Amino acid sequence: MLQLVAWLLISFCATVDNFETVHGVLQEHQSKYAALEGVFRCFDAMTVIASDKVNDDYCDCKDGSDEPGTAACTAGVGFWCSNEGWRPQHMPSSRVGDGICDCCDGSDEVGMECNNTCAVKAAEQARAEAERRARLAAAHAARLQAVQKGQEALRLRV
């Protein structure tokens, strides 16, 4: 039995092509794009295409699952910006390759120079959060002071 399991595991691993990361796909979903014997099965499970047709800027799958890193499909899985140093984001595939850097890391515009603004966004967010916390602390202190004054006024009346 153990030999059968080992044989199946080796057979499966041997059928998976050398796998490269697919542009525009969340890391946890990369395995869905691992080509078995050179083919990719569309997520709707109705169409099978050659694995080299993934991200070729032509919509082969009706569900758009073969084009996560291009704007070829109007329907589709969308594009995943990893935005290292800032918040990751998912956006429509129609924004990929349109000449506008939508991802702060510029990953949606391959072949175009985009400034990586993720660190700037993170710094702005940290500053805004610090200001918000300072306002909350001041409001809390003012509330405590008002409560103390109210309690003191009540004691003086009694």
mmCIF file with all atom_site columns, C-alpha atoms in Angstrom:
data_model
loop_
_atom_site.group_PDB
_atom_site.id
_atom_site.type_symbol
_atom_site.label_atom_id
_atom_site.label_alt_id
_atom_site.label_comp_id
_atom_site.label_asym_id
_atom_site.label_entity_id
_atom_site.label_seq_id
_atom_site.pdbx_PDB_ins_code
_atom_site.Cartn_x
_atom_site.Cartn_y
_atom_site.Cartn_z
_atom_site.occupancy
_atom_site.B_iso_or_equiv
_atom_site.pdbx_formal_charge
_atom_site.auth_seq_id
_atom_site.auth_comp_id
_atom_site.auth_asym_id
_atom_site.auth_atom_id
_atom_site.pdbx_PDB_model_num
ATOM 1   C CA . MET A 1 1   ? 0.000   0.000  0.000   1.00 0.00 ? 1   MET A CA 1
ATOM 2   C CA . LEU A 1 2   ? 2.794   2.424  0.941   1.00 0.00 ? 2   LEU A CA 1
ATOM 3   C CA . GLN A 1 3   ? 4.492   1.684  -2.399  1.00 0.00 ? 3   GLN A CA 1
ATOM 4   C CA . LEU A 1 4   ? 1.273   2.541  -4.244  1.00 0.00 ? 4   LEU A CA 1
ATOM 5   C CA . VAL A 1 5   ? 0.974   5.884  -2.430  1.00 0.00 ? 5   VAL A CA 1
ATOM 6   C CA . ALA A 1 6   ? 4.617   6.687  -3.165  1.00 0.00 ? 6   ALA A CA 1
ATOM 7   C CA . TRP A 1 7   ? 4.169   5.750  -6.843  1.00 0.00 ? 7   TRP A CA 1
ATOM 8   C CA . LEU A 1 8   ? 1.051   7.952  -7.132  1.00 0.00 ? 8   LEU A CA 1
ATOM 9   C CA . LEU A 1 9   ? 2.835   10.873 -5.488  1.00 0.00 ? 9   LEU A CA 1
ATOM 10  C CA . ILE A 1 10  ? 5.849   10.540 -7.778  1.00 0.00 ? 10  ILE A CA 1
ATOM 11  C CA . SER A 1 11  ? 3.597   10.202 -10.834 1.00 0.00 ? 11  SER A CA 1
ATOM 12  C CA . PHE A 1 12  ? 1.626   13.304 -9.897  1.00 0.00 ? 12  PHE A CA 1
ATOM 13  C CA . CYS A 1 13  ? 4.737   15.381 -9.253  1.00 0.00 ? 13  CYS A CA 1
ATOM 14  C CA . ALA A 1 14  ? 6.226   14.256 -12.535 1.00 0.00 ? 14  ALA A CA 1
ATOM 15  C CA . THR A 1 15  ? 3.189   15.497 -14.472 1.00 0.00 ? 15  THR A CA 1
ATOM 16  C CA . VAL A 1 16  ? 3.313   19.048 -13.100 1.00 0.00 ? 16  VAL A CA 1
ATOM 17  C CA . ASP A 1 17  ? 5.265   21.355 -15.406 1.00 0.00 ? 17  ASP A CA 1
ATOM 18  C CA . ASN A 1 18  ? 7.972   23.578 -14.015 1.00 0.00 ? 18  ASN A CA 1
ATOM 19  C CA . PHE A 1 19  ? 5.693   26.084 -12.374 1.00 0.00 ? 19  PHE A CA 1
ATOM 20  C CA . GLU A 1 20  ? 6.244   29.808 -12.534 1.00 0.00 ? 20  GLU A CA 1
ATOM 21  C CA . THR A 1 21  ? 4.255   32.351 -10.570 1.00 0.00 ? 21  THR A CA 1
ATOM 22  C CA . VAL A 1 22  ? 1.320   33.597 -12.630 1.00 0.00 ? 22  VAL A CA 1
ATOM 23  C CA . HIS A 1 23  ? 1.216   37.411 -12.840 1.00 0.00 ? 23  HIS A CA 1
ATOM 24  C CA . GLY A 1 24  ? -1.799  38.978 -11.124 1.00 0.00 ? 24  GLY A CA 1
ATOM 25  C CA . VAL A 1 25  ? -2.770  35.982 -8.956  1.00 0.00 ? 25  VAL A CA 1
ATOM 26  C CA . LEU A 1 26  ? -2.951  35.871 -5.163  1.00 0.00 ? 26  LEU A CA 1
ATOM 27  C CA . GLN A 1 27  ? -0.192  33.623 -3.771  1.00 0.00 ? 27  GLN A CA 1
ATOM 28  C CA . GLU A 1 28  ? -2.713  31.234 -2.168  1.00 0.00 ? 28  GLU A CA 1
ATOM 29  C CA . HIS A 1 29  ? -4.353  30.724 -5.583  1.00 0.00 ? 29  HIS A CA 1
ATOM 30  C CA . GLN A 1 30  ? -1.178  30.122 -7.580  1.00 0.00 ? 30  GLN A CA 1
ATOM 31  C CA . SER A 1 31  ? -1.630  26.346 -7.326  1.00 0.00 ? 31  SER A CA 1
ATOM 32  C CA . LYS A 1 32  ? -4.815  26.626 -9.442  1.00 0.00 ? 32  LYS A CA 1
ATOM 33  C CA . TYR A 1 33  ? -2.540  27.657 -12.299 1.00 0.00 ? 33  TYR A CA 1
ATOM 34  C CA . ALA A 1 34  ? -0.085  24.773 -11.981 1.00 0.00 ? 34  ALA A CA 1
ATOM 35  C CA . ALA A 1 35  ? -0.255  23.142 -15.406 1.00 0.00 ? 35  ALA A CA 1
ATOM 36  C CA . LEU A 1 36  ? -0.808  19.404 -15.418 1.00 0.00 ? 36  LEU A CA 1
ATOM 37  C CA . GLU A 1 37  ? 0.749   17.815 -18.495 1.00 0.00 ? 37  GLU A CA 1
ATOM 38  C CA . GLY A 1 38  ? 0.894   21.203 -20.225 1.00 0.00 ? 38  GLY A CA 1
ATOM 39  C CA . VAL A 1 39  ? -2.803  22.024 -19.921 1.00 0.00 ? 39  VAL A CA 1
ATOM 40  C CA . PHE A 1 40  ? -4.832  24.507 -17.892 1.00 0.00 ? 40  PHE A CA 1
ATOM 41  C CA . ARG A 1 41  ? -8.421  23.777 -16.906 1.00 0.00 ? 41  ARG A CA 1
ATOM 42  C CA . CYS A 1 42  ? -10.609 26.878 -16.825 1.00 0.00 ? 42  CYS A CA 1
ATOM 43  C CA . PHE A 1 43  ? -12.259 27.435 -13.447 1.00 0.00 ? 43  PHE A CA 1
ATOM 44  C CA . ASP A 1 44  ? -15.684 26.749 -14.944 1.00 0.00 ? 44  ASP A CA 1
ATOM 45  C CA . ALA A 1 45  ? -14.303 23.228 -15.752 1.00 0.00 ? 45  ALA A CA 1
ATOM 46  C CA . MET A 1 46  ? -15.814 23.399 -19.227 1.00 0.00 ? 46  MET A CA 1
ATOM 47  C CA . THR A 1 47  ? -12.703 24.297 -21.203 1.00 0.00 ? 47  THR A CA 1
ATOM 48  C CA . VAL A 1 48  ? -9.144  22.981 -21.235 1.00 0.00 ? 48  VAL A CA 1
ATOM 49  C CA . ILE A 1 49  ? -6.402  24.974 -22.966 1.00 0.00 ? 49  ILE A CA 1
ATOM 50  C CA . ALA A 1 50  ? -2.640  24.718 -23.380 1.00 0.00 ? 50  ALA A CA 1
ATOM 51  C CA . SER A 1 51  ? -0.903  26.134 -20.312 1.00 0.00 ? 51  SER A CA 1
ATOM 52  C CA . ASP A 1 52  ? 1.089   28.584 -22.449 1.00 0.00 ? 52  ASP A CA 1
ATOM 53  C CA . LYS A 1 53  ? -2.199  30.342 -23.293 1.00 0.00 ? 53  LYS A CA 1
ATOM 54  C CA . VAL A 1 54  ? -2.522  31.649 -19.709 1.00 0.00 ? 54  VAL A CA 1
ATOM 55  C CA . ASN A 1 55  ? -1.934  35.431 -19.674 1.00 0.00 ? 55  ASN A CA 1
ATOM 56  C CA . ASP A 1 56  ? -1.428  35.559 -23.445 1.00 0.00 ? 56  ASP A CA 1
ATOM 57  C CA . ASP A 1 57  ? -3.822  38.539 -23.770 1.00 0.00 ? 57  ASP A CA 1
ATOM 58  C CA . TYR A 1 58  ? -6.556  36.442 -25.406 1.00 0.00 ? 58  TYR A CA 1
ATOM 59  C CA . CYS A 1 59  ? -9.621  35.280 -23.497 1.00 0.00 ? 59  CYS A CA 1
ATOM 60  C CA . ASP A 1 60  ? -9.824  31.521 -24.085 1.00 0.00 ? 60  ASP A CA 1
ATOM 61  C CA . CYS A 1 61  ? -11.959 30.660 -21.030 1.00 0.00 ? 61  CYS A CA 1
ATOM 62  C CA . LYS A 1 62  ? -15.543 31.907 -20.881 1.00 0.00 ? 62  LYS A CA 1
ATOM 63  C CA . ASP A 1 63  ? -15.049 32.686 -17.172 1.00 0.00 ? 63  ASP A CA 1
ATOM 64  C CA . GLY A 1 64  ? -11.860 34.674 -17.864 1.00 0.00 ? 64  GLY A CA 1
ATOM 65  C CA . SER A 1 65  ? -9.771  32.538 -15.529 1.00 0.00 ? 65  SER A CA 1
ATOM 66  C CA . ASP A 1 66  ? -6.963  32.210 -18.088 1.00 0.00 ? 66  ASP A CA 1
ATOM 67  C CA . GLU A 1 67  ? -6.241  35.966 -18.095 1.00 0.00 ? 67  GLU A CA 1
ATOM 68  C CA . PRO A 1 68  ? -5.679  37.179 -14.518 1.00 0.00 ? 68  PRO A CA 1
ATOM 69  C CA . GLY A 1 69  ? -2.749  39.379 -15.530 1.00 0.00 ? 69  GLY A CA 1
ATOM 70  C CA . THR A 1 70  ? -4.229  41.022 -18.624 1.00 0.00 ? 70  THR A CA 1
ATOM 71  C CA . ALA A 1 71  ? -7.317  43.013 -19.572 1.00 0.00 ? 71  ALA A CA 1
ATOM 72  C CA . ALA A 1 72  ? -8.350  40.516 -22.267 1.00 0.00 ? 72  ALA A CA 1
ATOM 73  C CA . CYS A 1 73  ? -11.481 39.253 -20.498 1.00 0.00 ? 73  CYS A CA 1
ATOM 74  C CA . THR A 1 74  ? -14.367 41.451 -19.398 1.00 0.00 ? 74  THR A CA 1
ATOM 75  C CA . ALA A 1 75  ? -15.552 38.725 -17.049 1.00 0.00 ? 75  ALA A CA 1
ATOM 76  C CA . GLY A 1 76  ? -12.864 37.142 -15.012 1.00 0.00 ? 76  GLY A CA 1
ATOM 77  C CA . VAL A 1 77  ? -11.029 36.569 -11.800 1.00 0.00 ? 77  VAL A CA 1
ATOM 78  C CA . GLY A 1 78  ? -9.578  40.079 -11.654 1.00 0.00 ? 78  GLY A CA 1
ATOM 79  C CA . PHE A 1 79  ? -6.059  41.159 -10.883 1.00 0.00 ? 79  PHE A CA 1
ATOM 80  C CA . TRP A 1 80  ? -4.273  40.834 -7.546  1.00 0.00 ? 80  TRP A CA 1
ATOM 81  C CA . CYS A 1 81  ? -1.862  43.615 -6.536  1.00 0.00 ? 81  CYS A CA 1
ATOM 82  C CA . SER A 1 82  ? 0.508   42.378 -3.844  1.00 0.00 ? 82  SER A CA 1
ATOM 83  C CA . ASN A 1 83  ? 1.506   45.978 -2.983  1.00 0.00 ? 83  ASN A CA 1
ATOM 84  C CA . GLU A 1 84  ? 4.434   44.998 -0.740  1.00 0.00 ? 84  GLU A CA 1
ATOM 85  C CA . GLY A 1 85  ? 4.626   47.381 2.223   1.00 0.00 ? 85  GLY A CA 1
ATOM 86  C CA . TRP A 1 86  ? 0.983   48.430 1.863   1.00 0.00 ? 86  TRP A CA 1
ATOM 87  C CA . ARG A 1 87  ? -2.412  46.808 1.597   1.00 0.00 ? 87  ARG A CA 1
ATOM 88  C CA . PRO A 1 88  ? -2.854  44.135 -1.062  1.00 0.00 ? 88  PRO A CA 1
ATOM 89  C CA . GLN A 1 89  ? -5.824  44.794 -3.326  1.00 0.00 ? 89  GLN A CA 1
ATOM 90  C CA . HIS A 1 90  ? -7.984  43.013 -5.852  1.00 0.00 ? 90  HIS A CA 1
ATOM 91  C CA . MET A 1 91  ? -9.141  44.991 -8.853  1.00 0.00 ? 91  MET A CA 1
ATOM 92  C CA . PRO A 1 92  ? -10.939 44.419 -12.157 1.00 0.00 ? 92  PRO A CA 1
ATOM 93  C CA . SER A 1 93  ? -8.799  43.051 -14.967 1.00 0.00 ? 93  SER A CA 1
ATOM 94  C CA . SER A 1 94  ? -9.930  45.971 -17.122 1.00 0.00 ? 94  SER A CA 1
ATOM 95  C CA . ARG A 1 95  ? -7.485  48.166 -15.201 1.00 0.00 ? 95  ARG A CA 1
ATOM 96  C CA . VAL A 1 96  ? -4.485  46.052 -16.192 1.00 0.00 ? 96  VAL A CA 1
ATOM 97  C CA . GLY A 1 97  ? -2.255  47.488 -18.897 1.00 0.00 ? 97  GLY A CA 1
ATOM 98  C CA . ASP A 1 98  ? -4.349  50.638 -19.331 1.00 0.00 ? 98  ASP A CA 1
ATOM 99  C CA . GLY A 1 99  ? -1.467  53.077 -18.830 1.00 0.00 ? 99  GLY A CA 1
ATOM 100 C CA . ILE A 1 100 ? -2.573  54.030 -15.297 1.00 0.00 ? 100 ILE A CA 1
ATOM 101 C CA . CYS A 1 101 ? -0.638  52.705 -12.318 1.00 0.00 ? 101 CYS A CA 1
ATOM 102 C CA . ASP A 1 102 ? -3.525  51.479 -10.141 1.00 0.00 ? 102 ASP A CA 1
ATOM 103 C CA . CYS A 1 103 ? -1.421  49.239 -7.882  1.00 0.00 ? 103 CYS A CA 1
ATOM 104 C CA . CYS A 1 104 ? 0.947   51.213 -5.679  1.00 0.00 ? 104 CYS A CA 1
ATOM 105 C CA . ASP A 1 105 ? 3.702   48.749 -6.649  1.00 0.00 ? 105 ASP A CA 1
ATOM 106 C CA . GLY A 1 106 ? 2.941   49.252 -10.362 1.00 0.00 ? 106 GLY A CA 1
ATOM 107 C CA . SER A 1 107 ? 2.438   45.537 -10.995 1.00 0.00 ? 107 SER A CA 1
ATOM 108 C CA . ASP A 1 108 ? -0.665  46.177 -13.115 1.00 0.00 ? 108 ASP A CA 1
ATOM 109 C CA . GLU A 1 109 ? 1.410   47.954 -15.768 1.00 0.00 ? 109 GLU A CA 1
ATOM 110 C CA . VAL A 1 110 ? 4.019   45.551 -17.123 1.00 0.00 ? 110 VAL A CA 1
ATOM 111 C CA . GLY A 1 111 ? 6.539   47.256 -19.376 1.00 0.00 ? 111 GLY A CA 1
ATOM 112 C CA . MET A 1 112 ? 5.684   50.705 -18.058 1.00 0.00 ? 112 MET A CA 1
ATOM 113 C CA . GLU A 1 113 ? 7.628   52.707 -15.486 1.00 0.00 ? 113 GLU A CA 1
ATOM 114 C CA . CYS A 1 114 ? 5.470   53.138 -12.362 1.00 0.00 ? 114 CYS A CA 1
ATOM 115 C CA . ASN A 1 115 ? 6.793   54.694 -9.172  1.00 0.00 ? 115 ASN A CA 1
ATOM 116 C CA . ASN A 1 116 ? 6.392   52.352 -6.215  1.00 0.00 ? 116 ASN A CA 1
ATOM 117 C CA . THR A 1 117 ? 4.344   54.479 -3.827  1.00 0.00 ? 117 THR A CA 1
ATOM 118 C CA . CYS A 1 118 ? 3.492   51.709 -1.334  1.00 0.00 ? 118 CYS A CA 1
ATOM 119 C CA . ALA A 1 119 ? 5.947   52.962 1.337   1.00 0.00 ? 119 ALA A CA 1
ATOM 120 C CA . VAL A 1 120 ? 4.597   56.519 0.972   1.00 0.00 ? 120 VAL A CA 1
ATOM 121 C CA . LYS A 1 121 ? 1.015   55.264 1.371   1.00 0.00 ? 121 LYS A CA 1
ATOM 122 C CA . ALA A 1 122 ? 2.030   53.263 4.449   1.00 0.00 ? 122 ALA A CA 1
ATOM 123 C CA . ALA A 1 123 ? 3.719   56.326 5.995   1.00 0.00 ? 123 ALA A CA 1
ATOM 124 C CA . GLU A 1 124 ? 0.661   58.503 5.262   1.00 0.00 ? 124 GLU A CA 1
ATOM 125 C CA . GLN A 1 125 ? -1.592  55.872 6.819   1.00 0.00 ? 125 GLN A CA 1
ATOM 126 C CA . ALA A 1 126 ? 0.620   55.655 9.927   1.00 0.00 ? 126 ALA A CA 1
ATOM 127 C CA . ARG A 1 127 ? 0.596   59.459 10.291  1.00 0.00 ? 127 ARG A CA 1
ATOM 128 C CA . ALA A 1 128 ? -3.194  59.633 9.879   1.00 0.00 ? 128 ALA A CA 1
ATOM 129 C CA . GLU A 1 129 ? -3.651  56.828 12.405  1.00 0.00 ? 129 GLU A CA 1
ATOM 130 C CA . ALA A 1 130 ? -1.381  58.601 14.920  1.00 0.00 ? 130 ALA A CA 1
ATOM 131 C CA . GLU A 1 131 ? -3.386  61.818 14.467  1.00 0.00 ? 131 GLU A CA 1
ATOM 132 C CA . ARG A 1 132 ? -6.650  59.911 14.941  1.00 0.00 ? 132 ARG A CA 1
ATOM 133 C CA . ARG A 1 133 ? -5.365  58.297 18.136  1.00 0.00 ? 133 ARG A CA 1
ATOM 134 C CA . ALA A 1 134 ? -4.228  61.690 19.456  1.00 0.00 ? 134 ALA A CA 1
ATOM 135 C CA . ARG A 1 135 ? -7.694  63.173 18.776  1.00 0.00 ? 135 ARG A CA 1
ATOM 136 C CA . LEU A 1 136 ? -9.342  60.211 20.520  1.00 0.00 ? 136 LEU A CA 1
ATOM 137 C CA . ALA A 1 137 ? -7.036  60.574 23.537  1.00 0.00 ? 137 ALA A CA 1
ATOM 138 C CA . ALA A 1 138 ? -7.784  64.318 23.756  1.00 0.00 ? 138 ALA A CA 1
ATOM 139 C CA . ALA A 1 139 ? -11.527 63.688 23.484  1.00 0.00 ? 139 ALA A CA 1
ATOM 140 C CA . HIS A 1 140 ? -11.326 60.995 26.153  1.00 0.00 ? 140 HIS A CA 1
ATOM 141 C CA . ALA A 1 141 ? -9.391  63.313 28.470  1.00 0.00 ? 141 ALA A CA 1
ATOM 142 C CA . ALA A 1 142 ? -11.960 66.112 27.894  1.00 0.00 ? 142 ALA A CA 1
ATOM 143 C CA . ARG A 1 143 ? -14.782 63.680 28.655  1.00 0.00 ? 143 ARG A CA 1
ATOM 144 C CA . LEU A 1 144 ? -13.129 62.546 31.894  1.00 0.00 ? 144 LEU A CA 1
ATOM 145 C CA . GLN A 1 145 ? -12.604 66.178 32.910  1.00 0.00 ? 145 GLN A CA 1
ATOM 146 C CA . ALA A 1 146 ? -16.276 66.987 32.214  1.00 0.00 ? 146 ALA A CA 1
ATOM 147 C CA . VAL A 1 147 ? -17.408 63.963 34.242  1.00 0.00 ? 147 VAL A CA 1
ATOM 148 C CA . GLN A 1 148 ? -15.186 65.008 37.145  1.00 0.00 ? 148 GLN A CA 1
ATOM 149 C CA . LYS A 1 149 ? -16.557 68.574 37.048  1.00 0.00 ? 149 LYS A CA 1
ATOM 150 C CA . GLY A 1 150 ? -20.100 67.218 36.979  1.00 0.00 ? 150 GLY A CA 1
ATOM 151 C CA . GLN A 1 151 ? -19.450 64.925 39.919  1.00 0.00 ? 151 GLN A CA 1
ATOM 152 C CA . GLU A 1 152 ? -17.838 67.784 41.863  1.00 0.00 ? 152 GLU A CA 1
ATOM 153 C CA . ALA A 1 153 ? -20.826 70.050 41.154  1.00 0.00 ? 153 ALA A CA 1
ATOM 154 C CA . LEU A 1 154 ? -23.175 67.352 42.426  1.00 0.00 ? 154 LEU A CA 1
ATOM 155 C CA . ARG A 1 155 ? -21.159 66.956 45.644  1.00 0.00 ? 155 ARG A CA 1
ATOM 156 C CA . LEU A 1 156 ? -21.253 70.703 46.286  1.00 0.00 ? 156 LEU A CA 1
ATOM 157 C CA . ARG A 1 157 ? -25.067 70.698 45.970  1.00 0.00 ? 157 ARG A CA 1
ATOM 158 C CA . VAL A 1 158 ? -25.513 67.966 48.528  1.00 0.00 ? 158 VAL A CA 1
#
